[in-house]
């Protein structure tokens, strides 16, 4: 039992039985890479780190999902699945192309909904109309890459949109009955822990259902790695316990209706430009629990 809503709680309120996300690479690209809003991408981006190796766009959405379903169904025959459009920007195409990919996913036996990761500037009205149409017949969640609420940081990391764009996208999606997730990064260059908590304060009034947080991982070969090498003073380096304390404060600033998907990310060590903690989410949860217990212990001593 956690003192906050988990993503499993969020799903349990919508589905009977266990539901598992299966990541797919639908072969989309990103306007911050193809020159539409920028080139080179966000300075922290390396899609190798967040697309599972079993996702191969060339295999098609249906084939990738069928493989994933077969893997889980062997062990959990009752399990159902959400197609997680994860790689790049999964609303960055014409609505008829998007429709075909989403329909292909929903046609796979056992798939009961869509989770669509995208940038906030890739949600024009006709795409939101399409997502709303799907949301009327099945579960649809859009995971919006907000990353931070500070425009100076968004500029520094070459994100190509500002926070106002994310606020607008979140409000438009929620207003159409679409579940909204936000993706945030803690530890971006130039942000102090106080700046990171300001993220939570700015998100708190928004209609967000789920939140995915993770610590900044600087990946080899990215512009972010070059910045780290040249200007290390811009980066706040966390020990896991300090990060856990920040996460507890972050949770505390958000409404209790927000479900937390995860708090850490683990990239392969070979990709990292500086050593990571190597903690998986469940291992980090043990650290989080210890830090929370220490705070409670201190508070009790104070009041005795
Ligand atoms: S928007 Fe996403 S895919 Fe595009 S460059 Fe940024 S992190 Fe990478």
XYZ file of C-alpha atoms and ligand atoms in Angstrom:
312
model
C 0.000 0.000 0.000
C 1.519 3.312 -1.066
C 0.598 6.753 0.258
C -0.246 7.860 -3.275
C -2.198 6.455 -6.220
C -0.178 4.130 -8.401
C -0.654 3.545 -12.100
C -2.034 0.108 -11.190
C -4.673 1.830 -9.032
C -5.506 4.080 -11.979
C -5.992 1.070 -14.264
C -7.883 -0.929 -11.622
C -10.526 1.813 -11.537
C -11.070 1.348 -15.273
C -10.587 -2.379 -15.890
C -11.476 -5.647 -14.197
C -8.375 -7.815 -13.941
C -4.775 -7.240 -14.822
C -3.827 -4.966 -17.716
C -0.315 -4.605 -19.092
C 1.165 -1.995 -21.440
C 3.055 -3.328 -24.438
C 5.396 -0.857 -26.139
C 5.296 -0.491 -29.916
C 7.310 1.520 -32.411
C 4.782 2.639 -35.031
C 7.434 4.162 -37.291
C 6.639 7.809 -36.601
C 9.277 10.504 -36.348
C 9.415 13.786 -34.462
C 9.086 17.422 -35.584
C 12.081 18.317 -33.459
C 14.207 16.003 -35.570
C 12.874 16.336 -39.088
C 13.251 20.124 -39.226
C 9.579 21.051 -38.803
C 10.211 22.709 -35.466
C 13.891 21.919 -35.071
C 16.720 19.584 -35.938
C 18.899 17.450 -33.727
C 16.086 16.822 -31.256
C 15.944 17.517 -27.545
C 19.495 17.541 -26.207
C 18.779 14.604 -23.866
C 17.127 12.414 -26.484
C 18.369 9.072 -27.639
C 15.429 6.857 -28.553
C 17.607 3.760 -28.061
C 17.209 4.341 -24.332
C 13.437 4.287 -24.233
C 12.359 1.948 -26.979
C 12.528 -1.686 -25.910
C 14.772 -3.747 -28.159
C 11.858 -5.996 -29.160
C 10.094 -3.020 -30.848
C 10.986 -2.934 -34.517
C 8.941 -0.464 -36.564
C 9.490 -2.566 -39.687
C 7.488 -5.396 -38.127
C 4.299 -3.339 -38.003
C 2.196 -2.452 -34.994
C 0.041 -5.601 -35.123
C 3.011 -7.967 -35.318
C 4.868 -6.249 -32.452
C 1.762 -6.431 -30.290
C 1.029 -10.059 -31.123
C 4.564 -10.960 -30.026
C 4.116 -9.049 -26.770
C 0.698 -10.554 -26.103
C 2.032 -14.076 -26.730
C 4.874 -13.468 -24.276
C 2.596 -12.391 -21.409
C -0.355 -14.637 -22.222
C 1.758 -17.783 -21.669
C 2.103 -16.863 -17.990
C -1.077 -14.803 -17.470
C -3.821 -16.159 -19.751
C -6.439 -13.713 -18.372
C -4.288 -10.634 -18.888
C -5.382 -7.863 -21.253
C -3.231 -5.247 -22.888
C -2.793 -1.605 -23.773
C -0.904 -0.749 -26.943
C 1.736 1.715 -25.805
C 2.787 3.902 -28.737
C 6.091 4.873 -27.209
C 8.777 5.772 -29.736
C 9.119 9.365 -30.970
C 5.891 11.411 -31.388
C 2.896 9.156 -31.886
C 0.430 11.791 -33.045
C 2.805 13.232 -35.633
C 1.114 12.151 -38.871
C -2.048 12.809 -40.833
C -5.214 11.655 -39.029
C -5.874 8.877 -41.592
C -2.394 7.438 -40.976
C -2.847 7.665 -37.210
C -6.285 6.067 -37.467
C -4.871 3.113 -39.395
C -2.103 2.498 -36.830
C -4.435 2.774 -33.835
C -7.019 0.491 -35.502
C -4.280 -2.042 -36.260
C -3.406 -2.094 -32.556
C -7.008 -2.465 -31.395
C -7.566 -5.326 -33.835
C -5.059 -7.493 -31.947
C -6.830 -9.951 -29.674
C -6.527 -8.936 -26.026
C -5.733 -5.265 -26.711
C -8.258 -3.119 -24.849
C -6.915 0.388 -25.243
C -4.275 2.830 -26.410
C -1.580 4.761 -24.584
C -0.112 7.362 -26.920
C 3.085 9.247 -26.071
C 3.605 12.521 -27.867
C 4.808 16.112 -27.765
C 2.306 18.819 -26.799
C 2.833 20.623 -30.124
C 1.744 17.517 -32.067
C -1.903 17.729 -31.054
C -3.708 19.900 -33.619
C -7.544 19.988 -33.440
C -8.104 17.235 -36.048
C -5.791 14.856 -34.147
C -7.501 15.617 -30.830
C -10.841 14.974 -32.591
C -9.523 11.586 -33.694
C -8.271 10.687 -30.207
C -11.608 11.772 -28.731
C -13.423 9.551 -31.227
C -11.317 6.555 -30.121
C -11.829 7.509 -26.460
C -15.604 7.172 -26.934
C -15.241 3.486 -27.823
C -12.158 2.362 -25.860
C -9.622 3.411 -23.250
C -7.293 6.144 -24.535
C -4.546 7.830 -22.586
C -2.249 10.458 -24.074
C 1.126 10.803 -22.391
C 2.276 14.376 -22.960
C 6.003 15.102 -22.833
C 6.060 18.219 -20.672
C 9.545 17.570 -19.198
C 9.663 20.806 -17.177
C 7.549 23.886 -16.573
C 10.485 26.297 -16.941
C 10.732 27.884 -20.379
C 14.401 28.772 -19.897
C 15.142 25.057 -19.438
C 12.960 24.074 -22.391
C 15.009 26.466 -24.525
C 18.303 25.170 -23.133
C 17.402 21.570 -23.991
C 16.147 22.563 -27.466
C 12.695 21.241 -26.739
C 11.015 23.409 -29.371
C 7.887 24.277 -27.378
C 7.138 26.172 -24.215
C 5.176 25.248 -21.098
C 2.107 27.191 -22.269
C 1.906 24.785 -25.217
C 1.832 21.829 -22.807
C -0.845 23.460 -20.625
C -3.007 24.074 -23.684
C -2.613 20.479 -24.931
C -3.406 18.989 -21.509
C -6.540 21.100 -21.118
C -7.786 20.333 -24.649
C -7.269 16.576 -24.213
C -8.920 16.433 -20.799
C -11.801 18.547 -22.085
C -12.549 15.823 -24.640
C -12.667 13.001 -22.090
C -9.188 11.653 -22.846
C -7.064 10.454 -19.925
C -3.951 12.598 -19.685
C -0.517 11.618 -18.461
C 2.405 14.006 -18.096
C 6.045 13.050 -18.435
C 8.522 15.069 -16.377
C 12.286 15.021 -15.883
C 13.964 15.937 -12.602
C 17.534 17.197 -12.807
C 17.570 19.064 -16.101
C 20.513 21.493 -16.391
C 20.118 24.799 -14.608
C 17.304 23.571 -12.352
C 17.770 23.514 -8.594
C 15.679 21.209 -6.378
C 13.467 24.251 -5.640
C 12.928 24.748 -9.397
C 11.988 21.075 -9.663
C 9.366 21.444 -6.943
C 7.984 24.433 -8.839
C 7.187 21.898 -11.574
C 4.750 20.200 -9.197
C 3.215 23.529 -8.166
C 2.616 24.458 -11.810
C 1.178 21.020 -12.657
C -1.109 20.841 -9.620
C -4.029 22.868 -11.081
C -3.972 20.990 -14.404
C -6.339 18.109 -15.287
C -3.660 15.401 -15.181
C -4.560 11.799 -14.404
C -1.117 10.225 -14.271
C 2.440 11.382 -13.871
C 5.628 9.727 -14.959
C 8.742 11.165 -13.327
C 12.304 10.248 -13.866
C 15.744 11.484 -12.992
C 17.814 12.965 -15.801
C 20.022 10.368 -17.399
C 22.762 11.836 -19.554
C 23.343 9.561 -22.496
C 26.626 9.211 -24.351
C 26.882 11.017 -27.656
C 24.003 13.406 -26.966
C 24.378 17.224 -26.859
C 23.462 16.913 -23.182
C 26.591 14.824 -22.602
C 28.690 17.559 -24.247
C 27.053 20.165 -21.970
C 27.761 18.008 -18.928
C 31.419 17.726 -19.933
C 31.761 21.480 -20.549
C 29.511 22.922 -17.828
C 29.106 20.349 -15.061
C 28.070 23.094 -12.617
C 24.689 23.281 -14.407
C 23.774 19.773 -13.290
C 22.456 18.922 -9.842
C 23.708 15.443 -8.997
C 21.407 13.472 -6.737
C 22.151 10.617 -4.398
C 19.138 8.252 -4.393
C 18.111 9.357 -0.861
C 18.094 13.049 -1.805
C 16.136 12.250 -4.964
C 13.663 10.216 -2.881
C 13.138 13.204 -0.577
C 12.457 15.410 -3.589
C 9.970 12.878 -4.968
C 8.115 12.790 -1.632
C 7.870 16.591 -1.646
C 6.740 16.507 -5.287
C 3.994 13.990 -4.486
C 2.892 16.128 -1.557
C 2.376 19.171 -3.809
C 0.061 17.371 -6.223
C -3.616 16.471 -5.798
C -4.233 12.991 -4.397
C -6.134 12.145 -7.582
C -2.896 12.014 -9.612
C -1.570 8.480 -10.125
C 2.200 7.997 -10.293
C 3.449 5.694 -12.980
C 7.114 5.547 -12.007
C 9.900 7.627 -10.466
C 13.093 6.385 -12.103
C 14.316 5.239 -15.447
C 17.108 2.769 -16.059
C 19.057 3.084 -19.273
C 21.628 0.475 -20.224
C 24.922 1.386 -18.440
C 26.780 1.333 -21.770
C 24.656 4.293 -22.957
C 25.208 6.489 -19.889
C 27.703 9.385 -19.899
C 27.780 9.405 -16.113
C 27.123 6.456 -13.877
C 23.511 5.870 -12.938
C 22.263 4.402 -9.693
C 21.256 1.231 -11.460
C 18.079 1.160 -9.357
C 14.982 -0.279 -10.954
C 11.664 1.334 -10.022
C 10.829 -1.312 -7.393
C 14.297 -0.933 -5.850
C 13.881 2.841 -5.750
C 10.523 2.364 -4.008
C 12.397 0.715 -1.117
C 14.602 3.839 -0.837
C 11.484 6.027 -1.002
C 9.858 4.030 1.775
C 12.973 4.342 3.996
C 13.198 8.099 3.494
C 9.470 8.470 4.239
C 9.828 6.291 7.372
C 12.747 8.417 8.586
C 10.669 11.580 8.156
C 7.781 10.043 10.100
C 10.163 8.898 12.842
C 11.592 12.418 13.129
C 8.139 13.970 13.247
C 7.048 11.560 16.012
C 10.145 12.346 18.049
C 9.437 16.038 17.594
C 5.903 15.724 18.917
C 6.688 13.390 21.864
S 10.391 15.154 -28.777
Fe 10.844 13.103 -28.042
S 11.566 11.956 -29.842
Fe 11.615 14.150 -30.364
S 13.713 14.766 -29.944
Fe 12.512 15.236 -28.102
S 12.659 13.417 -26.768
Fe 13.366 12.850 -28.850
